[in-house]
Coordinates of C-alpha atoms and ligand atoms in Angstrom, one line a residue:
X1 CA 27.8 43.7 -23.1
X2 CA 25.2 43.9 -20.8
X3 CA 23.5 40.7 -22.0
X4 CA 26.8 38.6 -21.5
X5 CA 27.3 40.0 -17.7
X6 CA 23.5 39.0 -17.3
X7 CA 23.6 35.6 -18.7
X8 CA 27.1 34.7 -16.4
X9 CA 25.7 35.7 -13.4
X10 CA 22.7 33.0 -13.8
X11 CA 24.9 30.3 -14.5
X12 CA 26.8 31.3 -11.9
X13 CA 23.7 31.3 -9.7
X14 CA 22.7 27.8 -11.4
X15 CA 25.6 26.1 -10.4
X16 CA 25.9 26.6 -6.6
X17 CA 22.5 26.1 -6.2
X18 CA 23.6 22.3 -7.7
X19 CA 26.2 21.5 -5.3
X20 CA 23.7 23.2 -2.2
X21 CA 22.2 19.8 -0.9
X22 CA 18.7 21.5 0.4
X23 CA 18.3 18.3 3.0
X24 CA 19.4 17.6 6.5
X25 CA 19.2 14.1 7.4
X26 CA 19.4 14.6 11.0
X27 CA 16.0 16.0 10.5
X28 CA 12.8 14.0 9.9
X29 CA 9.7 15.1 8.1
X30 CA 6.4 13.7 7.2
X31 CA 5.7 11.5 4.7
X32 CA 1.7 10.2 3.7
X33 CA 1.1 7.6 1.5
X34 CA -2.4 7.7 0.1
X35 CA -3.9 4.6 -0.7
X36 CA -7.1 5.5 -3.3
X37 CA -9.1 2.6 -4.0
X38 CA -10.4 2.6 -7.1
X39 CA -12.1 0.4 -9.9
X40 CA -10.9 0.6 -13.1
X41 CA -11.2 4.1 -14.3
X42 CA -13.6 5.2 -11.3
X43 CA -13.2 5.6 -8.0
X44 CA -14.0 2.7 -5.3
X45 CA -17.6 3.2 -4.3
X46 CA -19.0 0.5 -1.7
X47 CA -22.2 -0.8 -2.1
X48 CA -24.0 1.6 -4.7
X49 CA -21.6 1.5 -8.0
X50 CA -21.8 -2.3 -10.2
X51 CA -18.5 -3.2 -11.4
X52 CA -17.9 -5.5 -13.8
X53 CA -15.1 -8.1 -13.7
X54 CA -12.9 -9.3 -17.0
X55 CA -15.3 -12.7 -17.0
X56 CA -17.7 -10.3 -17.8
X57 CA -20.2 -11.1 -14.1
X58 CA -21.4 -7.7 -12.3
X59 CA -20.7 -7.0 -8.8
X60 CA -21.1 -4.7 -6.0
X61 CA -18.5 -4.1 -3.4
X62 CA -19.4 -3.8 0.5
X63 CA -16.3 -4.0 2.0
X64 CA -12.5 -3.6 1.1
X65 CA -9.8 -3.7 3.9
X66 CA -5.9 -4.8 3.6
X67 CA -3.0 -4.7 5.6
X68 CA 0.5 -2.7 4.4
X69 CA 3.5 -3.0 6.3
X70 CA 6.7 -3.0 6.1
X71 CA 7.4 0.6 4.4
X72 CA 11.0 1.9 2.7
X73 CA 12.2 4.1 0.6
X74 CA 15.3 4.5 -1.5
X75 CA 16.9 7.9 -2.5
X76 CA 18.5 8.1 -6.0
X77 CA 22.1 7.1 -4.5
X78 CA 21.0 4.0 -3.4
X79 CA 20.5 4.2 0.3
X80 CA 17.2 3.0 1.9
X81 CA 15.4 4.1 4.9
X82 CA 13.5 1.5 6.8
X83 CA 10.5 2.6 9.2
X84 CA 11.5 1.3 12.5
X85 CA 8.7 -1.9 11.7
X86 CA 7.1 -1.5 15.3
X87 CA 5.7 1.1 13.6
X88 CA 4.7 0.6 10.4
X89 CA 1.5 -1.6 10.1
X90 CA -1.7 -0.2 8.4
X91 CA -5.1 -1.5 7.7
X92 CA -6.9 0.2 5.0
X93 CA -10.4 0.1 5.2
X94 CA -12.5 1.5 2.2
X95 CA -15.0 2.5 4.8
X96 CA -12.8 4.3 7.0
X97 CA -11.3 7.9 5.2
X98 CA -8.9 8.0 8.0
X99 CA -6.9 4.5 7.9
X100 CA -6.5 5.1 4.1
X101 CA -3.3 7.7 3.9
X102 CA -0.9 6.0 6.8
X103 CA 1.3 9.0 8.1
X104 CA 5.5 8.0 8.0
X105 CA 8.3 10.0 9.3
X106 CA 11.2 9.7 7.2
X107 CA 14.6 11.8 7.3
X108 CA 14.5 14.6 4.8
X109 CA 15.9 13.5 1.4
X110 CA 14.5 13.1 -1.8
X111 CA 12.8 9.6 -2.5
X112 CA 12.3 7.8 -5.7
X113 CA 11.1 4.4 -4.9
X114 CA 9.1 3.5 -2.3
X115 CA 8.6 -0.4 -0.8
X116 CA 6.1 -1.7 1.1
X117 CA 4.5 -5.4 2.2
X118 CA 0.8 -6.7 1.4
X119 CA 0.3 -8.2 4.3
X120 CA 1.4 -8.6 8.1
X121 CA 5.3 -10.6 7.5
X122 CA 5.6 -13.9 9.2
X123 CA 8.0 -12.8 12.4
X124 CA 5.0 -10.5 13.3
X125 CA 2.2 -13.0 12.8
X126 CA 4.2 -15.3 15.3
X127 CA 5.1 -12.5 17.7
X128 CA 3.4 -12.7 21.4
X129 CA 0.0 -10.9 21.5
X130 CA 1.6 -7.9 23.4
X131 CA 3.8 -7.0 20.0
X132 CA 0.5 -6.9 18.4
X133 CA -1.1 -3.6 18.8
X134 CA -3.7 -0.7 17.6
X135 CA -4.6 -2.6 13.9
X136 CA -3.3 -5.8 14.5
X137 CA -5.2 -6.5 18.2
X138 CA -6.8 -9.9 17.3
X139 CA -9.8 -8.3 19.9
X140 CA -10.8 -5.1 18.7
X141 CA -9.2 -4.1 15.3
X142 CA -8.4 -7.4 13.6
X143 CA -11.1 -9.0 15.1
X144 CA -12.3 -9.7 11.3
X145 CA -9.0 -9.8 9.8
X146 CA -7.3 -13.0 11.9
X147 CA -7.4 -16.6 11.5
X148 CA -5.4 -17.8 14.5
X149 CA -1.9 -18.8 15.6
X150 CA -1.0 -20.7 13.2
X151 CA -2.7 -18.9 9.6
X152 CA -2.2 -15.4 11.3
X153 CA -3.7 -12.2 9.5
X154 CA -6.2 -12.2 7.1
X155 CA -3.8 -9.8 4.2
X156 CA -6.9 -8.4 2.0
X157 CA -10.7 -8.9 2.2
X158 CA -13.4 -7.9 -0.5
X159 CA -16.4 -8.5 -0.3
X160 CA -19.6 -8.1 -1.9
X161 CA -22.3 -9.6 -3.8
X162 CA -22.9 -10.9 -7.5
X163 CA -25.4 -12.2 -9.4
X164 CA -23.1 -14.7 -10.5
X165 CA -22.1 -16.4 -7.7
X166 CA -24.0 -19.0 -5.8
X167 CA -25.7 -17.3 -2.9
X168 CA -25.3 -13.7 -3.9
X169 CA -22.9 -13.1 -1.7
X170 CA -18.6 -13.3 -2.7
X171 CA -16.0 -13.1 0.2
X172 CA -12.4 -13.2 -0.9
X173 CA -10.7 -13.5 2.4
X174 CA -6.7 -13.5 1.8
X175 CA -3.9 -14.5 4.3
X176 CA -1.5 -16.6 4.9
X177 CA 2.1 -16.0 5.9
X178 CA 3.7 -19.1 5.8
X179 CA 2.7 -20.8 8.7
X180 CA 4.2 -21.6 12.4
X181 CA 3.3 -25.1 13.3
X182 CA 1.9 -26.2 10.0
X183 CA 3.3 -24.6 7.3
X184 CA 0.5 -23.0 5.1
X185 CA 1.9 -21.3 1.1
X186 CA 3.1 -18.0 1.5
X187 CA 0.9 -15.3 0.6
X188 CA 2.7 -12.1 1.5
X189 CA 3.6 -10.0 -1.5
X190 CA 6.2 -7.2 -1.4
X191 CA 5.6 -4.3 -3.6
X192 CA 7.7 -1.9 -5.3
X193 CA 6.9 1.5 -7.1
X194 CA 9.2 3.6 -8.8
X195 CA 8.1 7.3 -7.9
X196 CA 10.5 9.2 -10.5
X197 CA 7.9 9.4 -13.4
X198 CA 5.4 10.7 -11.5
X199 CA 6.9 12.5 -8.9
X200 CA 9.7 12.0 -6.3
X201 CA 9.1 12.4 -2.8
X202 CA 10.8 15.5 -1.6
X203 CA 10.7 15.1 2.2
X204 CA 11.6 18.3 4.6
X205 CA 11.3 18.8 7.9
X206 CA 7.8 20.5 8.7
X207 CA 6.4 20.0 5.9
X208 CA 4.1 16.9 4.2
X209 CA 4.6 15.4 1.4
X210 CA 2.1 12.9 -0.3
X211 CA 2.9 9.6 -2.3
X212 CA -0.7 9.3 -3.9
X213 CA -1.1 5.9 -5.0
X214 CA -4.1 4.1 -7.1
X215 CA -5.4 0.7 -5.7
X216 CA -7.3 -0.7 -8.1
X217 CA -9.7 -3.1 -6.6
X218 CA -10.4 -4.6 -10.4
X219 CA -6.8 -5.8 -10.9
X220 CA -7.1 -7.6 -8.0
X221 CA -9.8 -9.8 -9.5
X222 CA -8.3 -10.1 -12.9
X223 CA -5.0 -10.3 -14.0
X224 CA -2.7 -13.8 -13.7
X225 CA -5.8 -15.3 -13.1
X226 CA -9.5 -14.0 -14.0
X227 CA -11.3 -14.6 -10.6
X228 CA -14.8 -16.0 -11.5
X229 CA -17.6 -15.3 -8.4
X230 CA -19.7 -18.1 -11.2
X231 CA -16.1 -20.3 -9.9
X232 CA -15.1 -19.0 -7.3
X233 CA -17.6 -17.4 -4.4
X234 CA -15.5 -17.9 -1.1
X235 CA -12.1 -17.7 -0.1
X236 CA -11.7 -18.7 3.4
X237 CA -8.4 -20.9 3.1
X238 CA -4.1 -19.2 1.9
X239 CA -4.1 -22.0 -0.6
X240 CA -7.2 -20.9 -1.9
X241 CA -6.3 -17.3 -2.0
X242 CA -3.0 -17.0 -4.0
X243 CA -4.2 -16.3 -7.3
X244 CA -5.8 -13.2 -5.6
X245 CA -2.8 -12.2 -3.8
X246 CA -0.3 -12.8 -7.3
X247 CA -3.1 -10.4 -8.6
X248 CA -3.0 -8.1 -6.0
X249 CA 0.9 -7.4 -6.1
X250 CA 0.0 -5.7 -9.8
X251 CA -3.0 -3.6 -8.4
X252 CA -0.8 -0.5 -6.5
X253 CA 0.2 2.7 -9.0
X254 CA 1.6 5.9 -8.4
X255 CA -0.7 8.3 -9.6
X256 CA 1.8 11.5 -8.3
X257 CA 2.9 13.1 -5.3
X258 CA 2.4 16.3 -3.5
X259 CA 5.2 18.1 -2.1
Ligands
CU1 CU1 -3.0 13.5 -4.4

């Protein structure tokens, strides 16, 4: 008799604790995402570690920087929050610790996917210099990552050196957003990750949650197409870089999150 009272009272318990929805979306809470650059099965190290890419030429890698933008999310119902875009533009630099978990605040709510652009959209690119702030000042921050009016923001940059490749050197400078006066090929690629496997972002007002995510350097380089540095030493030109960028898009995982 005892046992039956016992076991009632925790499905009682069970079941309002179901219809209790734990989030207040008047509230707002942060929410990190993590970029971790890494290289295959090892983490990203610039300039010491040789990597080797899927043509089988060894490289070293001195510099990794790219621009996200753009961020959403989507709850399990469907509805999707939008980061007012003013701000919501991110360079990660390899170099940098700080740039490379952007901080978001997001209403409280349980997330499961999460969206985001490769890249610096066209509107922006075209915007007067005085929408173009912090990372994407053409004079201090994006000083190395612009090409001018019309081919805009330089997306994603590696760089390094090979023995493969004429010169030593490799540069794999990636941009283009469509073009304002002359159109240029569209280069911006929008990328989606599905957090429920891994970990849904659970998102409450003063606390932090964290969408880690893998960025694996490597899958830029091979995938669609197997970058050669033997081939292929410079990119300076979009048309030049889109087999990068349709690589790219595949290179972002969720590796889990931290509530
Ligand atoms: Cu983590």
């Amino acid at each position: 008799m005892k046992r039956i009272i016992f076991a009632s009272v925790i499905l009682f318990a069970s079941c309002k604790k179901e219809t209790d929805n734990p989030y207040n979306s008047n509230l707002t809470g942060n929410l990190s995402v993590e970029f971790d650059n890494i290289a295959g099965s090892s983490d990203l190290q610039l300039n010491t570690a040789t990597y080797n890419n899927a043509v089988g030429e060894s490289f070293k890698v001195t510099k990794l920087k790219y621009y996200v933008s753009n961020f959403s999310l989507t709850k399990a119902d469907g509805s999707t929050y939008t980061i007012p875009q003013d701000s919501c533009y991110f360079l990660i630099d390899e170099s940098a610790s700080s740039s490379t978990r952007p901080v978001l605040k997001v209403p409280e709510g349980e997330y499961k996917t999460l969206s985001f652009v490769l890249g610096v959209d066209s509107l922006r690119n075209t915007m007067d210099v005085s929408k173009r702030t912090g990372v994407l000042d053409p004079t201090t921050s994006a000083a190395d990552m612009y090409w001018g009016w019309n081919s805009g923001y330089i997306f994603f940059k590696a760089e390094g050196t090979s023995t493969a490749a004429n010169g030593s050197n490799f540069a794999y400078h990636v941009g283009g957003f469509g073009g304002y006066s002359t159109p240029t090929v569209n280069n911006l690629r929008k990328i989606t990750i599905d957090l429920s496997a891994r970990g849904t972002a659970k998102v409450k007002a003063g606390k932090s949650s964290n969408i880690h995510l893998f960025a694996d350097l490597l899958k830029a380089f091979n995938g669609t197409t197997n970058m050669s540095f033997a081939s292929v030493a410079m990119i300076h030109s979009a048309t030049a870089g889109t087999p990068v960028a349709n690589n790219a898009a595949f290179m972002f995982t969720h590796d889990h999150t931290e509530n």
